[in-house]
Amino acid sequence: MRRHVTAYGFLSLALVVFAVFSWYPIVRGVVLSFQQVNFVSDPEWVGWENFQRLFDDPLFAVAWRNTAWFTVLALVIGFGVPFLTAVVLNELRHAKGYFRLLVYLPVMLPPVVTALLWKWFYDPGPGLFNSVLRELGLPTSQWLDSGNTALISIVLLTTWANMGSATLIYLAALQTIPGELYEAAELDGAGIARKVWHVTIPQTKFVILMLLLLQVVATMQVFTEPFIMTGGGPEDSTVTVLLLLYRYAFVYNDFGTASALSLILFAVLGVFSFLYLKVTRRADA
Amino acid sequence: MKKSAAVLLGCVLVAGCGSGTTADSGGKVVININGQPPQTQAFDRKVFDEDVAEFEKQNENIDLVPHEGFMDPKTFSAKLAGGQLEDVFYVYFTDPASLIARKQAADITDYVKDVPHYGDLKQELKDVFTVDGKVYGLPTANYTMGLLYSRINFTKAGLDPNKPPQTWDEVRAAAKKLKDAGVTGFAEYSKSNQGGWHFTTWMKSVGGDIARKDGDTFKADFNNDKGKEVLRRLKEMRWDDGSMGEKQLLEIGDVQNMMGAGQLGMYLAAPDNVAAIVNQFKGKYDDYGLAAIPGQQGTLLGGEGYMIHPKATPEKIKAGLKWIQWKYLNPDRLEGNLQKYRDRGQPVGLPIPPIADIWTGHPRKKQEDLKAKYATMPVENFKAYVDGSEKTKGSLEPPQAQQVYAILDNVVQATLTNRDADHAQLLKDAETKVNAVLAQVK
């Protein structure tokens, strides 16, 4: 019985923390989505008006389209690059630790520092990338200053900044693959590509799937980089859902509409979180 | 989902806290005031603290509790909801309209008649804080936008620094020469709503505007020849002449850095930018000049003032107004202030506090005389601005200014980043969006 009391004690503390810092804010956020507030007089119930305002805002569709496109690009580039890097790192025989550190280093930089650093890299005038391209006699790009290239430029930056963690997880998964499987494949005459396709990918598929889902959830919440680097421009090409949400809350001071948008995002991300849970349960089973 | 939950939490924390103000104590009226300069601005901080002490000495029944900082729209609601908003708070002219619409400032109509010299303030500045005949704040400084230029780079480019451009054609010609001299000729903001803000100034300078009253509502008023003219001029400088540099999506900090680093010829700015650049880059006032807005058919009014907490008691409102008038709207203290600035080696001569351009009538005459007497900087460098401002009509920002500016940012961004941008289509799209925003104005 005493053991149970201790257990319930720990449990109740955790429940209180969750209730105060997670569940209560979520419930209040839902309530706020149906209210207009000025923090002086009592909140006014406005039904679905906040949601209607969102749907009437042409930027709402633009923000979702940009976010979806960003997520797709981030998955294509942000999945492939770390996975291949992990495969290469796994094959290294020398200086393994050094290269792992090198790959992980950008993760240790604060996102704001990374964004400001890359802002200079992307400067279409004296920036690093265009200077190198000019030296090589190649055509330069407008990078962040063009509606056609701004989003992909941010994807490249976020891939560089975040690939370290994903690479290490893939690497850990790769190292759990029994060596005999590769030996057997080699005996069957498999080359590198076939070994990756028939051994590496099937053996790491749960990790890949879980990371993909986590990446979807994370990349759909991209905010810091567009906020610092482009402010959503040029021509709204980098306005993301969270950036729009920020504008409603902290530029227009319309917390009701901001909460409504937050709720919609919450629901969309909830679907992916649910899928993630399903996958992890299957992996555990 | 961490971030969206965090945003929800942010919204909820803002919503969940109660609001309130410091209670009166010991028979004294205690009021929290902001606008106290940070420790890093040693001179301004010292003057502020001395003023607080002197005011309290003269008004023993009032206890001032100073706070650093000014109004930040990003934290305003959080401070209000959390009971942290000061009883007397600073605002930029961009903010009062929306604060009044959201009922987030006290109605001081019944008290303002007792404020000395209120009648001598410029009417258009009082209008910033007045809605339907009710007064919600007091203006304490006023800027109209002008053309800030580097006298050094003008000389380097073979331009006469004493004859700054007066028309947009002259701006274009000067920008070309500056570019040939190796610096960016002209820079323009296009990010963080500042592109829209400056587009508004451009529109006013060519005799246009952003919104017009149409019966009881407002309508967008920039999808016309004036709007096209502004975009054409920007396009010519950016793409035909290449005098605006390659890097765009600039905001005020970027452009001030360019000017302070000697890499820029001209940009649109209010006089406070001169002081900001000189202070930040340890520059000299002699190196900069300020001219009237090119075109001079109109300009955008900017400035600052103070409002009162919406839940302040009558005693706090009276004490707050007494402080604002004594500190910022007090012709009787003008000479003493100027003496103090001059004796402590501070610049006197720019139309910024302590000689803010807010007065009419006798206080204005007195201020001009004192400015000439105590000037410590080459005021002739700013004469073109002062003379031009007298002649150029300043007007207010559009309703829902921040939302409108966010939409117009796009128009400026597209013009500056896309050589083939379709100006007519950009203005048409922006008009539709701005009309949707203006339709919400009640």
XYZ file of C-alpha atoms in Angstrom:
727
model
C 0.000 0.000 0.000
C 2.831 2.413 0.941
C 4.415 1.677 -2.407
C 1.157 2.675 -4.088
C 0.953 5.916 -2.101
C 4.436 6.901 -3.315
C 3.506 5.997 -6.867
C 0.261 8.006 -6.738
C 2.198 10.901 -5.195
C 4.580 11.032 -8.142
C 1.714 10.536 -10.557
C -0.392 13.323 -9.094
C 2.517 15.783 -9.294
C 2.974 14.958 -12.960
C -0.770 15.287 -13.511
C -0.825 18.718 -11.873
C 2.074 19.916 -14.048
C 0.407 18.576 -17.195
C -2.942 20.035 -16.198
C -1.547 23.508 -15.538
C 0.915 23.756 -18.397
C -0.650 21.585 -21.111
C -4.308 20.687 -20.704
C -5.597 23.940 -19.223
C -3.926 26.090 -21.934
C -5.337 23.795 -24.618
C -8.854 24.066 -23.188
C -8.529 27.847 -22.799
C -7.185 28.052 -26.343
C -10.290 26.281 -27.587
C -12.520 28.650 -25.594
C -10.587 31.679 -26.838
C -11.163 30.581 -30.426
C -14.828 31.432 -29.987
C -14.293 34.736 -28.210
C -13.223 38.289 -28.875
C -11.075 39.611 -26.054
C -9.546 42.968 -25.232
C -8.323 42.006 -21.736
C -10.207 44.940 -20.245
C -13.871 43.987 -20.365
C -15.431 40.522 -20.251
C -14.757 38.309 -23.276
C -17.455 38.398 -25.931
C -18.709 35.108 -27.423
C -18.615 35.358 -31.204
C -19.406 31.825 -32.354
C -17.522 30.825 -35.503
C -16.667 34.425 -36.416
C -12.929 33.988 -35.772
C -12.824 30.929 -38.022
C -14.846 32.794 -40.659
C -12.353 35.677 -40.535
C -9.556 33.192 -41.130
C -11.282 31.581 -44.078
C -11.951 35.034 -45.551
C -8.287 35.971 -45.253
C -6.581 35.246 -48.602
C -3.354 34.671 -46.686
C -4.876 31.673 -44.878
C -4.765 29.492 -47.998
C -1.387 30.921 -48.989
C 0.086 30.103 -45.571
C -1.182 26.511 -45.681
C 0.048 26.051 -49.243
C 3.494 27.404 -48.315
C 3.629 25.251 -45.201
C 2.635 22.124 -47.107
C 5.179 22.849 -49.847
C 7.841 23.559 -47.250
C 7.029 20.269 -45.517
C 7.253 18.307 -48.761
C 10.566 19.905 -49.711
C 11.907 19.485 -46.191
C 10.965 15.801 -46.272
C 12.473 15.144 -49.675
C 15.721 16.955 -48.919
C 15.665 16.693 -45.131
C 15.075 12.929 -45.206
C 17.384 11.930 -48.036
C 20.428 13.921 -46.992
C 20.667 12.708 -43.358
C 19.909 9.121 -44.347
C 22.650 9.044 -46.979
C 25.019 10.839 -44.600
C 24.317 8.197 -41.963
C 25.001 5.407 -44.456
C 28.322 7.029 -45.421
C 29.286 7.641 -41.786
C 28.468 4.025 -40.995
C 30.885 2.847 -43.672
C 33.757 5.030 -42.445
C 36.693 3.211 -40.951
C 38.702 6.254 -39.794
C 37.951 9.581 -38.055
C 34.366 8.445 -37.333
C 34.008 10.603 -34.215
C 35.371 13.662 -35.980
C 32.887 13.413 -38.852
C 29.973 12.717 -36.518
C 30.846 15.862 -34.574
C 31.101 17.800 -37.807
C 27.643 16.665 -38.903
C 26.132 17.394 -35.493
C 27.802 20.800 -35.018
C 25.085 22.942 -36.705
C 22.465 21.534 -34.286
C 24.350 23.177 -31.448
C 23.998 26.641 -32.983
C 20.982 28.630 -31.769
C 18.405 28.858 -34.610
C 18.512 32.659 -34.610
C 22.294 32.640 -35.081
C 21.973 30.104 -37.886
C 19.297 32.184 -39.612
C 21.333 35.391 -39.398
C 24.445 33.587 -40.634
C 22.618 32.169 -43.652
C 20.997 35.505 -44.310
C 24.484 36.764 -45.070
C 25.312 33.626 -47.103
C 22.234 34.369 -49.218
C 22.885 38.101 -49.659
C 22.511 38.544 -53.443
C 25.244 41.197 -53.442
C 28.366 40.378 -51.446
C 26.923 37.170 -49.883
C 28.991 33.980 -49.640
C 27.059 31.863 -52.138
C 26.895 34.449 -54.899
C 30.553 35.358 -54.370
C 31.534 31.700 -54.839
C 29.252 31.354 -57.866
C 30.768 34.498 -59.411
C 34.291 33.169 -58.794
C 33.334 29.967 -60.578
C 31.787 31.907 -63.445
C 28.348 30.469 -62.711
C 25.048 32.377 -62.735
C 24.076 33.851 -59.378
C 20.689 33.658 -57.669
C 18.446 36.091 -55.824
C 18.014 33.454 -53.071
C 15.759 34.988 -50.391
C 15.014 38.029 -52.543
C 12.944 36.149 -55.089
C 9.519 34.622 -54.633
C 10.694 31.649 -56.710
C 13.689 30.702 -54.591
C 12.992 32.037 -51.080
C 11.178 28.956 -49.751
C 13.668 26.431 -51.097
C 16.486 28.592 -49.691
C 14.937 28.291 -46.254
C 14.534 24.531 -46.711
C 18.257 24.224 -47.486
C 19.106 26.154 -44.359
C 16.809 24.122 -42.102
C 18.165 20.883 -43.554
C 21.731 21.973 -42.793
C 20.754 23.148 -39.327
C 18.737 20.103 -38.277
C 20.231 17.119 -40.104
C 22.673 16.304 -37.278
C 20.076 14.803 -34.953
C 18.359 12.771 -37.692
C 21.732 11.513 -38.945
C 22.721 10.272 -35.492
C 19.406 8.465 -35.043
C 19.729 6.811 -38.465
C 23.308 5.918 -37.619
C 22.231 4.287 -34.362
C 19.592 2.305 -36.271
C 22.114 1.260 -38.902
C 24.437 -0.052 -36.239
C 21.784 -2.404 -34.887
C 21.653 -4.255 -38.221
C 23.446 -7.587 -37.798
C 26.612 -7.780 -39.916
C 25.665 -11.294 -41.061
C 22.860 -9.886 -43.198
C 25.323 -7.809 -45.206
C 27.699 -10.786 -45.450
C 24.882 -12.964 -46.739
C 23.920 -10.285 -49.261
C 27.536 -10.001 -50.401
C 27.694 -13.772 -50.868
C 24.630 -13.449 -53.052
C 26.543 -10.924 -55.152
C 24.778 -7.740 -53.957
C 26.507 -4.389 -54.553
C 26.203 -1.288 -52.339
C 22.919 -0.121 -53.836
C 21.245 -3.530 -53.482
C 22.566 -3.914 -49.922
C 21.011 -0.543 -49.012
C 17.747 -1.417 -50.770
C 17.377 -5.020 -49.532
C 19.035 -4.854 -46.112
C 19.485 -1.322 -44.786
C 16.072 0.143 -45.628
C 13.951 -2.850 -44.532
C 15.908 -3.112 -41.287
C 15.485 0.569 -40.440
C 11.984 1.130 -41.805
C 10.360 1.760 -38.408
C 12.970 4.350 -37.500
C 12.587 5.949 -40.927
C 8.807 6.074 -40.600
C 8.923 7.484 -37.086
C 11.415 10.152 -38.041
C 9.384 11.039 -41.106
C 6.286 11.584 -38.991
C 8.208 13.577 -36.401
C 9.694 15.624 -39.215
C 6.253 16.383 -40.628
C 5.105 17.585 -37.216
C 8.243 19.695 -36.746
C 8.488 21.186 -40.220
C 4.835 22.202 -40.305
C 5.649 24.474 -37.389
C 8.449 26.333 -39.130
C 8.588 29.887 -37.825
C 11.990 31.172 -36.711
C 13.714 31.080 -40.095
C 11.050 32.848 -42.199
C 10.389 35.268 -39.350
C 14.023 36.340 -39.189
C 15.085 35.967 -42.795
C 12.157 37.086 -44.931
C 9.294 38.196 -42.697
C 7.044 36.093 -44.943
C 8.131 37.718 -48.236
C 8.815 38.182 -51.014
C 5.223 38.313 -52.182
C 4.025 36.135 -49.290
C 6.067 33.216 -50.631
C 7.362 32.322 -47.152
C 4.329 33.114 -45.000
C 3.816 29.951 -42.976
C 0.910 29.018 -40.739
C 2.822 29.879 -37.584
C 3.986 33.178 -39.032
C 0.375 34.069 -39.830
C -0.630 32.991 -36.345
C 2.086 35.217 -34.889
C 0.836 38.171 -36.941
C -2.738 37.712 -35.724
C -1.668 37.451 -32.093
C 1.202 39.872 -31.762
C 0.891 42.333 -34.639
C -2.893 42.645 -34.975
C -3.539 41.755 -31.305
C -6.426 39.550 -32.382
C -5.993 36.669 -29.974
C -9.341 35.080 -30.792
C -8.460 34.548 -34.456
C -4.912 33.541 -33.516
C -6.351 30.881 -31.205
C -8.713 29.687 -33.929
C -5.765 29.229 -36.286
C -3.809 27.563 -33.518
C -6.688 25.144 -33.029
C -6.783 24.251 -36.720
C -3.029 23.645 -36.744
C -3.376 21.641 -33.557
C -5.972 19.391 -35.232
C -3.838 18.844 -38.341
C -0.754 18.037 -36.309
C -2.885 15.825 -34.093
C -3.507 13.533 -37.084
C 0.212 13.081 -37.642
C 0.816 12.604 -33.925
C -1.853 9.905 -33.916
C -0.139 8.170 -36.843
C 3.168 8.441 -35.001
C 1.654 6.767 -31.947
C 0.245 3.973 -34.101
C 3.637 3.378 -35.693
C 5.525 3.350 -32.406
C 2.993 0.908 -30.934
C 3.432 -1.368 -33.915
C 7.206 -1.121 -33.513
C 6.923 -1.999 -29.829
C 4.612 -4.942 -30.485
C 3.219 19.896 -31.724
C 5.340 21.575 -29.077
C 5.311 24.936 -30.814
C 1.596 25.099 -31.472
C 0.922 24.087 -27.894
C 3.331 26.806 -26.812
C 1.476 29.359 -28.893
C -1.794 28.180 -27.390
C -0.189 28.473 -23.968
C 1.006 31.976 -24.838
C -2.460 33.026 -25.906
C -3.972 31.482 -22.810
C -1.492 32.972 -20.371
C -2.287 36.306 -21.917
C -5.975 35.637 -21.520
C -5.840 34.006 -18.146
C -4.253 36.701 -16.008
C -6.236 39.458 -14.388
C -5.487 43.103 -14.918
C -4.991 45.814 -12.421
C -2.968 48.803 -11.449
C -0.842 49.702 -8.471
C -3.043 50.643 -5.540
C -2.921 54.042 -3.942
C -0.939 54.012 -0.685
C -0.400 56.274 2.296
C -2.682 58.973 0.961
C -0.469 59.291 -2.109
C -1.523 58.496 -5.625
C 0.939 55.930 -6.927
C 1.278 55.807 -10.690
C 3.422 53.560 -12.820
C 4.910 55.351 -15.796
C 7.009 54.064 -18.666
C 9.300 55.848 -21.072
C 12.289 55.702 -18.727
C 15.372 55.401 -20.981
C 17.610 52.363 -20.408
C 20.836 52.578 -18.385
C 22.830 52.450 -21.613
C 21.468 55.895 -22.564
C 23.169 57.513 -19.594
C 22.284 61.134 -20.344
C 18.618 60.574 -21.157
C 18.236 58.279 -18.162
C 19.751 60.857 -15.829
C 17.488 63.614 -17.146
C 14.432 61.361 -16.769
C 15.290 60.357 -13.201
C 16.019 63.964 -12.244
C 12.664 64.987 -13.692
C 10.871 62.275 -11.707
C 12.523 63.463 -8.498
C 11.713 67.107 -9.211
C 8.102 66.336 -10.127
C 7.613 64.338 -6.919
C 9.122 67.186 -4.934
C 6.668 69.628 -6.480
C 3.739 67.199 -6.134
C 4.049 65.534 -2.762
C 0.775 63.659 -3.129
C 1.993 61.816 -6.260
C 4.415 58.898 -6.188
C 5.872 58.029 -9.595
C 7.130 54.499 -10.243
C 9.208 54.676 -13.432
C 9.646 51.720 -15.772
C 12.056 51.288 -18.635
C 10.825 50.820 -22.161
C 8.191 52.059 -24.536
C 5.046 50.632 -26.055
C 5.674 47.423 -27.948
C 2.596 46.138 -29.802
C 3.940 42.586 -29.431
C 3.809 42.672 -25.643
C 1.063 45.217 -25.068
C -1.822 42.766 -24.685
C 0.239 40.430 -22.519
C 1.133 43.305 -20.196
C -2.459 44.494 -20.065
C -3.797 41.007 -19.348
C -1.118 40.298 -16.769
C -1.678 43.546 -14.864
C 1.755 44.771 -15.911
C 0.702 47.666 -18.122
C 1.792 51.004 -16.699
C -0.821 53.610 -15.726
C 0.808 56.053 -18.139
C 2.155 54.369 -21.252
C 4.005 55.522 -24.333
C 2.580 54.964 -27.811
C 3.666 55.601 -31.390
C 1.124 57.326 -33.606
C 0.597 53.952 -35.307
C -1.064 52.534 -32.201
C -3.785 54.829 -30.741
C -6.448 54.092 -33.377
C -6.433 50.359 -32.738
C -6.061 50.739 -28.950
C -9.068 53.071 -28.887
C -11.077 50.713 -31.121
C -10.323 47.839 -28.721
C -11.137 50.038 -25.692
C -7.638 49.517 -24.304
C -7.033 53.131 -23.232
C -8.872 55.415 -20.819
C -11.264 58.110 -22.015
C -9.712 61.340 -20.683
C -12.125 63.802 -22.312
C -13.421 65.106 -18.977
C -9.914 65.733 -17.664
C -8.075 67.098 -20.667
C -9.709 70.551 -20.399
C -7.655 71.082 -17.221
C -4.347 70.324 -18.966
C -2.472 73.628 -19.425
C -1.540 74.532 -23.024
C -3.645 71.685 -24.475
C -5.207 74.246 -26.800
C -1.780 75.208 -28.166
C -1.022 71.715 -29.468
C -1.307 71.142 -33.215
C -4.845 70.045 -34.001
C -3.784 67.250 -36.369
C -1.732 65.729 -33.536
C -4.616 65.922 -31.094
C -6.738 64.216 -33.755
C -4.505 61.135 -33.516
C -5.885 60.567 -30.024
C -9.453 61.717 -30.644
C -12.322 59.544 -31.849
C -15.920 60.756 -32.084
C -15.043 63.812 -30.008
C -13.580 61.757 -27.168
C -9.940 62.171 -26.183
C -7.775 59.180 -25.259
C -4.227 60.525 -25.058
C -1.808 63.374 -25.510
C 0.776 63.815 -28.289
C 4.300 64.628 -27.101
C 6.360 64.515 -30.301
C 5.703 64.797 -34.000
C 7.720 63.884 -37.041
C 6.907 64.137 -40.662
C 8.830 61.928 -43.007
C 11.632 63.555 -44.999
C 14.662 62.527 -47.051
C 17.746 61.699 -44.997
C 21.006 61.818 -46.934
C 24.713 61.409 -46.439
C 26.505 64.693 -47.060
C 29.795 62.810 -47.379
C 28.497 60.521 -50.123
C 26.799 63.433 -51.868
C 30.157 65.220 -52.043
C 31.859 62.001 -53.178
C 29.317 61.657 -55.998
C 29.788 65.256 -57.116
C 26.390 66.345 -55.747
C 25.895 69.555 -53.775
C 25.069 68.536 -50.183
C 23.450 71.918 -49.633
C 20.994 71.303 -52.462
C 19.276 67.996 -51.699
C 16.733 66.591 -54.198
C 13.291 68.146 -54.070
C 11.438 65.991 -56.562
C 11.395 62.263 -57.241
C 13.071 62.859 -60.593
C 15.917 64.587 -58.760
C 16.074 61.700 -56.278
C 16.459 59.267 -59.174
C 19.190 61.350 -60.799
C 21.069 61.722 -57.502
C 20.733 57.983 -56.761
C 22.309 57.198 -60.136
C 25.289 59.443 -59.404
C 25.664 57.942 -55.934
C 25.638 54.470 -57.446
C 28.365 55.518 -59.890
C 30.347 56.730 -56.877
C 30.220 53.201 -55.430
C 27.454 53.388 -52.834
C 23.795 52.362 -52.821
C 21.958 55.439 -54.065
C 18.596 54.978 -52.413
C 17.261 52.291 -50.048
C 13.683 51.378 -49.281
C 12.098 49.124 -46.666
C 10.015 46.154 -47.768
C 9.736 43.897 -44.718
C 7.933 43.693 -41.354
C 5.097 46.001 -42.506
C 7.644 48.777 -43.069
C 7.371 48.514 -46.852
C 3.674 49.314 -46.565
C 4.403 52.105 -44.132
C 6.810 53.765 -46.571
C 4.579 53.067 -49.575
C 1.999 55.146 -47.706
C 4.525 57.975 -47.404
C 5.347 57.733 -51.115
C 1.651 57.879 -51.977
C 1.153 61.007 -49.887
C 4.244 62.618 -51.419
C 2.713 62.392 -54.895
C -0.648 63.650 -53.692
C -2.319 60.279 -53.194
C -3.362 58.282 -50.149
C -3.968 54.744 -49.001
C -7.583 54.923 -47.866
C -10.431 57.374 -48.263
C -13.639 57.764 -46.313
C -16.595 56.529 -48.331
C -19.727 57.274 -46.352
C -19.416 55.467 -43.044
C -16.676 53.144 -44.213
C -13.179 53.351 -45.631
C -12.089 52.208 -49.082
C -8.638 51.525 -50.507
C -7.408 54.452 -52.586
C -4.085 53.406 -54.085
C -5.096 51.350 -57.118
C -4.841 54.354 -59.421
C -2.342 56.410 -61.405
C -0.640 57.647 -58.222
C -0.046 54.108 -57.021
C 1.305 53.119 -60.426
C 3.549 56.179 -60.453
C 5.082 55.195 -57.108
C 5.777 51.637 -58.269
C 7.133 52.865 -61.606
C 9.586 55.146 -59.819
C 10.712 52.335 -57.524
C 11.121 50.013 -60.511
C 13.157 52.566 -62.424
C 15.614 53.027 -59.577
C 15.770 49.330 -58.656
C 15.901 47.698 -62.081
C 16.609 50.290 -64.795
C 19.265 52.244 -62.897
C 20.396 49.615 -60.385
C 20.747 52.419 -57.837
C 18.937 50.611 -54.985
C 21.467 47.836 -54.517
C 20.836 44.133 -54.933
C 19.836 43.194 -51.414
C 16.169 43.830 -50.698
C 13.674 42.831 -47.965
C 15.254 45.559 -45.859
C 13.867 47.004 -42.670
C 14.752 50.073 -40.666
C 17.701 48.528 -38.794
C 19.318 47.326 -42.045
C 19.016 50.727 -43.678
C 20.310 52.599 -40.631
C 23.290 50.231 -40.619
C 23.933 50.978 -44.293
C 23.769 54.713 -43.679
C 25.897 54.542 -40.521
C 28.498 52.448 -42.337
C 28.716 55.028 -45.136
C 27.302 52.641 -47.774
C 24.117 54.553 -48.559
C 23.183 57.877 -50.167
C 19.543 58.514 -49.229
C 16.415 57.053 -47.670
C 13.055 58.239 -46.387
C 13.181 58.941 -42.657
C 12.013 61.063 -39.782
C 14.519 63.298 -37.946
C 14.920 60.881 -35.035
C 16.830 58.622 -37.456
C 19.646 61.175 -37.610
C 20.133 61.040 -33.853
C 19.839 57.225 -33.848
C 22.521 56.821 -36.524
C 24.880 59.375 -34.980
C 24.547 57.757 -31.535
C 24.843 54.172 -32.745
C 27.776 54.709 -35.080
C 29.507 57.450 -33.092
C 29.111 59.660 -36.147
C 28.853 63.412 -36.571
C 25.758 65.489 -37.202
C 27.728 67.436 -39.824
C 27.818 64.307 -42.011
C 24.055 64.058 -42.481
C 21.405 66.216 -44.010
C 17.644 66.093 -43.927
C 15.443 67.394 -46.715
C 11.699 67.660 -47.098
C 9.826 64.737 -48.589
C 10.420 64.696 -52.374
C 7.395 65.844 -54.356
C 6.127 67.705 -51.301
C 2.461 67.183 -52.099
C 1.950 65.571 -48.722
C 3.691 63.435 -46.158
C 2.935 60.952 -43.439
C 2.637 62.188 -39.884
C 4.447 60.186 -37.271
C 5.154 60.772 -33.664
C 4.593 59.674 -30.135
C 2.420 60.367 -27.171
C 1.059 58.930 -23.959
C -2.161 57.175 -23.049
C -3.629 56.072 -19.744
C -4.464 52.573 -18.483
C -8.105 51.753 -19.332
C -8.876 50.840 -15.717
C -7.113 53.801 -14.087
C -9.063 55.593 -11.359
C -9.911 59.317 -11.789
C -7.125 60.163 -9.318
C -4.597 58.230 -11.356
C -5.805 59.827 -14.591
C -5.409 63.304 -13.093
C -1.955 62.483 -11.688
C -0.892 60.884 -14.976
C -1.978 63.874 -17.038
C -0.208 66.181 -14.615
C 3.044 64.232 -15.148
C 2.694 64.139 -18.953
C 2.025 67.859 -19.125
C 4.822 68.764 -16.701
C 7.402 66.538 -18.361
C 6.566 66.712 -22.067
C 4.132 69.558 -22.749
C 5.575 72.324 -20.677
C 6.701 75.518 -22.450
C 7.750 76.907 -19.058
C 10.480 74.260 -18.705
C 11.738 74.554 -22.272
C 14.613 76.970 -21.694
C 15.847 75.102 -18.622
C 15.851 71.841 -20.613
C 17.737 73.340 -23.538
C 20.301 74.831 -21.185
C 20.737 71.438 -19.573
C 21.203 69.735 -22.955
C 23.676 72.334 -24.178
C 25.696 72.461 -20.933
C 26.036 68.663 -20.898
C 27.221 68.518 -24.511
C 24.004 67.111 -25.976
C 22.785 67.958 -29.489
C 20.192 70.706 -29.723
C 18.697 71.707 -33.041
C 16.899 68.705 -34.497
C 13.109 68.879 -34.395
C 12.937 66.094 -31.814
C 12.452 66.202 -28.029
C 13.189 68.353 -26.069
C 12.096 70.673 -28.886
C 9.390 68.532 -30.391
C 7.427 70.009 -33.251
C 4.024 69.931 -31.567
C 3.119 73.529 -30.830
C 1.188 76.311 -32.472
C 0.853 79.936 -31.400
C 2.939 81.433 -28.635
C 4.693 78.259 -27.428
C 5.832 77.605 -31.002
C 7.322 81.087 -31.375
C 9.034 80.752 -28.012
C 10.433 77.342 -28.939
C 11.818 78.540 -32.280
C 13.559 81.480 -30.599
C 15.083 79.242 -27.958
C 16.164 76.660 -30.523
C 18.081 79.318 -32.441
C 19.654 80.531 -29.214
C 20.779 77.136 -27.913
C 21.507 75.150 -31.107
C 24.651 73.042 -30.843
C 24.561 71.455 -34.283
C 24.597 72.646 -37.875
C 20.864 73.374 -38.084
C 21.296 74.562 -41.678
C 21.806 70.885 -42.623
C 18.213 70.270 -41.620
C 16.751 73.564 -42.846
C 15.402 72.049 -46.065
C 13.405 69.595 -43.949
C 12.109 72.200 -41.517
C 11.123 74.621 -44.293
C 9.556 71.838 -46.358
C 7.624 70.460 -43.387
C 6.025 73.850 -42.850
C 4.686 73.801 -46.402
C 3.877 70.103 -46.768
C 0.634 68.866 -45.311
C 1.103 65.898 -43.035
C -1.720 63.403 -42.699
C -2.476 60.361 -40.611
C -2.006 56.668 -41.169
C -4.859 54.573 -42.572
C -7.214 52.685 -40.237
C -5.978 49.174 -39.280
C -2.558 50.487 -40.259
C -0.545 47.371 -39.411
C -2.790 45.007 -41.355
C -2.894 47.368 -44.310
C 0.888 47.751 -44.224
C 1.335 43.974 -44.128
C -0.628 43.735 -47.382
C 1.222 46.630 -48.992
C 4.584 45.123 -48.006
C 3.865 42.616 -50.726
C 3.426 45.251 -53.388
C 6.752 46.865 -52.548
C 8.497 43.498 -52.190
C 7.288 42.327 -55.573
C 8.376 45.570 -57.230
C 11.834 45.405 -55.704
C 12.461 41.682 -56.122
C 10.748 40.888 -59.404
C 11.832 42.832 -62.485
C 8.715 41.729 -64.362
C 6.217 42.367 -61.578
C 2.799 43.348 -62.939
C 2.144 46.588 -61.079
C -1.485 46.891 -62.133
C -2.231 43.365 -60.911
C -0.303 43.908 -57.662
C -2.291 47.037 -56.872
C -5.561 45.352 -57.817
C -4.884 42.328 -55.575
C -3.764 44.548 -52.715
C -6.865 46.715 -53.128
C -9.145 43.691 -52.706
C -7.287 42.601 -49.580
C -7.119 46.087 -48.054
C -10.836 46.635 -48.693
C -11.532 43.416 -46.765
C -9.494 44.744 -43.844
C -11.070 48.197 -43.990
C -14.536 46.640 -44.028
C -13.874 45.540 -40.435
C -13.440 49.166 -39.315
C -16.494 50.147 -37.301
